[in-house]
Amino acid sequence: MKLRTHVITGFSLAVSTALYTGFDATGAFMLGVLGGVVNIVIDLPGHKYRRRTPWSHSFLGASLIALVVYTIIYILALMEPSSVDIVAGNELASYISVLAASWSHLLLDMVTEGGIFPWWPFRRSRLRLAMLNYDDPMANSIAILASVALLLHAVGVAGEDLWRELFVHWHSVRLAGGASHSSHFQS
């Protein structure tokens, strides 16, 4: 699939997973950004001569990339104490949100003609569930629409408290000139 499809799907899945596991809007949004970033990182080393390399397009490789990206961001968050509460107390749920985003990359690439190497390094066989071209406009549109539908469902489940929090947080950021120290994690 196209990179924008991976990024939108990764963002939507990470935000949805975070909202379903109790994160507030800010924490879910930050994890969504990580979900988008991890999808970009998977493709950085993952294509050699327009073909996917096994190590980044396997469940093990994508999981390790998600762990490395998550760990780097977590360490950076520790250096800025006001941002640690994005993941503090719920590190496993945070990582699962980013992991879900990374696996979405594999699931999307499974339906392309290039496929993925799901069990690398144990088996080097390629898995294809369909033979779609990576830039097929219909396939990319369907994936994006499904991702947006999932995101809207998650926001709907989070309810009006989420909308109130978003409005209050963004309004306070605007009034404070861009700085806000509101809590990022809903206990």
Coordinates of C-alpha atoms in Angstrom, one line a residue:
M1 CA 0.0 0.0 0.0
K2 CA 1.0 3.6 -0.3
L3 CA 2.9 5.3 2.5
R4 CA 0.0 7.7 3.3
T5 CA -2.3 4.7 3.7
H6 CA 0.1 3.1 6.1
V7 CA 0.4 6.3 8.1
I8 CA -3.3 7.0 8.3
T9 CA -4.1 3.4 9.2
G10 CA -1.3 3.3 11.8
F11 CA -2.4 6.6 13.3
S12 CA -6.1 5.5 13.5
L13 CA -5.4 2.1 14.9
A14 CA -3.0 3.4 17.6
V15 CA -5.5 6.1 18.6
S16 CA -8.4 3.7 18.7
T17 CA -6.4 1.1 20.7
A18 CA -5.3 3.9 23.2
L19 CA -8.9 5.1 23.6
Y20 CA -10.2 1.6 24.1
T21 CA -7.6 1.0 26.9
G22 CA -8.4 4.2 28.8
F23 CA -6.1 6.9 27.5
D24 CA -7.4 10.5 27.3
A25 CA -7.5 12.4 24.0
T26 CA -4.0 13.9 24.3
G27 CA -2.3 10.5 25.2
A28 CA -4.2 8.8 22.4
F29 CA -3.2 11.4 19.9
M30 CA 0.5 11.2 20.9
L31 CA 0.3 7.4 20.5
G32 CA -1.4 7.9 17.2
V33 CA 1.5 10.0 16.0
L34 CA 3.9 7.2 17.1
G35 CA 1.7 4.8 15.2
G36 CA 2.2 6.9 12.0
V37 CA 5.9 7.2 12.6
V38 CA 6.5 3.5 13.1
N39 CA 4.8 2.9 9.8
I40 CA 7.3 5.2 8.1
V41 CA 10.2 3.6 9.9
I42 CA 9.1 0.1 8.8
D43 CA 9.5 1.2 5.1
L44 CA 12.8 3.0 5.5
P45 CA 14.9 -0.1 5.4
G46 CA 12.1 -2.3 4.1
H47 CA 12.3 -1.9 0.3
K48 CA 15.3 -3.0 -1.8
Y49 CA 14.8 -2.5 -5.5
R50 CA 11.0 -2.0 -4.9
R51 CA 10.8 -5.3 -3.1
R52 CA 10.2 -5.7 0.6
T53 CA 13.1 -7.0 2.7
P54 CA 12.1 -9.8 5.0
W55 CA 13.4 -8.4 8.3
S56 CA 11.2 -5.2 8.4
H57 CA 8.1 -6.9 6.8
S58 CA 7.8 -9.7 9.3
F59 CA 6.0 -9.9 12.6
L60 CA 9.3 -10.1 14.5
G61 CA 10.9 -7.2 12.6
A62 CA 7.8 -4.9 12.8
S63 CA 7.5 -5.7 16.6
L64 CA 11.2 -4.8 17.1
I65 CA 10.9 -1.6 15.1
A66 CA 7.8 -0.7 17.2
L67 CA 9.7 -1.4 20.4
V68 CA 12.7 0.7 19.3
V69 CA 10.6 3.6 18.3
Y70 CA 8.5 3.4 21.5
T71 CA 11.6 3.1 23.7
I72 CA 13.3 6.1 22.1
I73 CA 10.1 8.2 22.6
Y74 CA 9.7 7.0 26.1
I75 CA 13.3 7.9 27.0
L76 CA 12.8 11.3 25.5
A77 CA 9.6 11.7 27.5
L78 CA 11.5 10.9 30.7
M79 CA 13.8 13.9 29.9
E80 CA 10.7 16.1 29.8
P81 CA 8.8 15.3 33.1
S82 CA 5.6 17.0 32.0
S83 CA 5.2 14.6 29.0
V84 CA 5.9 11.4 30.9
D85 CA 2.3 11.0 31.9
I86 CA 1.5 10.2 28.3
V87 CA 2.5 6.6 29.0
A88 CA 3.3 6.6 32.8
G89 CA 1.5 3.8 34.6
N90 CA 0.3 2.2 31.4
E91 CA 3.4 1.4 29.5
L92 CA 2.1 -2.0 28.2
A93 CA -1.1 -0.5 26.8
S94 CA 1.1 2.3 25.2
Y95 CA 3.3 -0.3 23.5
I96 CA 0.4 -2.4 22.4
S97 CA -1.1 0.7 20.7
V98 CA 2.2 1.2 18.8
L99 CA 2.5 -2.5 18.1
A100 CA -1.0 -2.7 16.6
A101 CA -0.1 0.2 14.3
S102 CA 3.1 -1.6 13.2
W103 CA 1.2 -4.9 12.5
S104 CA -1.4 -2.9 10.5
H105 CA 1.5 -2.2 8.0
L106 CA 2.0 -5.9 7.6
L107 CA -1.7 -6.7 7.2
L108 CA -2.0 -4.0 4.5
D109 CA 1.1 -5.2 2.6
M110 CA -0.3 -8.8 2.8
V111 CA -2.9 -8.0 0.2
T112 CA -0.4 -6.6 -2.3
E113 CA 1.5 -8.6 -4.9
G114 CA 4.7 -8.1 -2.9
G115 CA 3.3 -9.8 0.2
I116 CA 5.3 -10.1 3.4
F117 CA 7.6 -12.5 5.2
P118 CA 5.5 -13.2 8.3
W119 CA 7.6 -15.8 10.1
W120 CA 11.1 -14.5 9.2
P121 CA 13.8 -15.5 10.3
F122 CA 12.3 -18.9 11.0
R123 CA 10.8 -19.3 7.5
R124 CA 11.6 -17.2 4.5
S125 CA 8.4 -17.9 2.6
R126 CA 6.3 -14.9 1.3
L127 CA 2.6 -14.6 2.2
R128 CA 0.2 -12.9 -0.1
L129 CA -3.6 -12.8 0.6
A130 CA -4.3 -11.0 -2.7
M131 CA -2.4 -9.7 -5.7
L132 CA -3.3 -6.0 -5.6
N133 CA -0.9 -3.4 -6.8
Y134 CA 0.5 -1.3 -3.9
D135 CA -0.8 1.9 -5.5
D136 CA -4.3 0.6 -6.4
P137 CA -6.5 3.6 -5.7
M138 CA -9.6 1.5 -4.7
A139 CA -7.6 -0.7 -2.3
N140 CA -5.9 2.4 -0.7
S141 CA -9.2 4.2 -0.5
I142 CA -11.0 1.3 1.2
A143 CA -8.2 0.9 3.7
I144 CA -8.2 4.6 4.6
L145 CA -12.0 4.7 4.9
A146 CA -12.0 1.6 7.1
S147 CA -9.3 3.3 9.3
V148 CA -11.3 6.5 9.6
A149 CA -14.5 4.5 10.4
L150 CA -12.6 2.7 13.2
L151 CA -11.3 6.0 14.5
L152 CA -14.8 7.6 14.5
H153 CA -16.1 4.5 16.3
A154 CA -13.4 4.8 19.0
V155 CA -14.1 8.5 19.5
G156 CA -17.8 7.7 19.7
V157 CA -17.2 5.1 22.4
A158 CA -15.0 7.5 24.3
G159 CA -18.1 9.7 24.4
E160 CA -18.7 13.4 24.9
D161 CA -16.1 13.6 27.7
L162 CA -13.5 13.2 25.0
W163 CA -14.9 16.1 23.0
R164 CA -15.1 18.2 26.1
E165 CA -11.5 17.4 27.0
L166 CA -10.3 18.2 23.4
F167 CA -12.1 21.6 23.5
V168 CA -10.9 22.5 27.0
H169 CA -7.3 21.4 26.3
W170 CA -6.9 23.1 22.9
H171 CA -8.7 26.3 24.3
S172 CA -6.3 26.4 27.3
V173 CA -3.3 25.9 25.0
R174 CA -4.4 28.8 22.8
L175 CA -5.0 31.0 25.8
A176 CA -1.7 30.1 27.4
G177 CA 0.2 30.9 24.2
G178 CA 0.9 27.3 23.3
A179 CA 1.9 25.9 26.8
S180 CA -0.3 23.6 28.7
H181 CA 0.4 21.3 31.6
S182 CA -2.9 19.3 31.7
S183 CA -2.8 15.7 32.5
H184 CA -2.3 13.3 29.5
F185 CA -3.5 10.1 31.1
Q186 CA -6.9 9.4 32.4
S187 CA -6.8 7.3 35.6

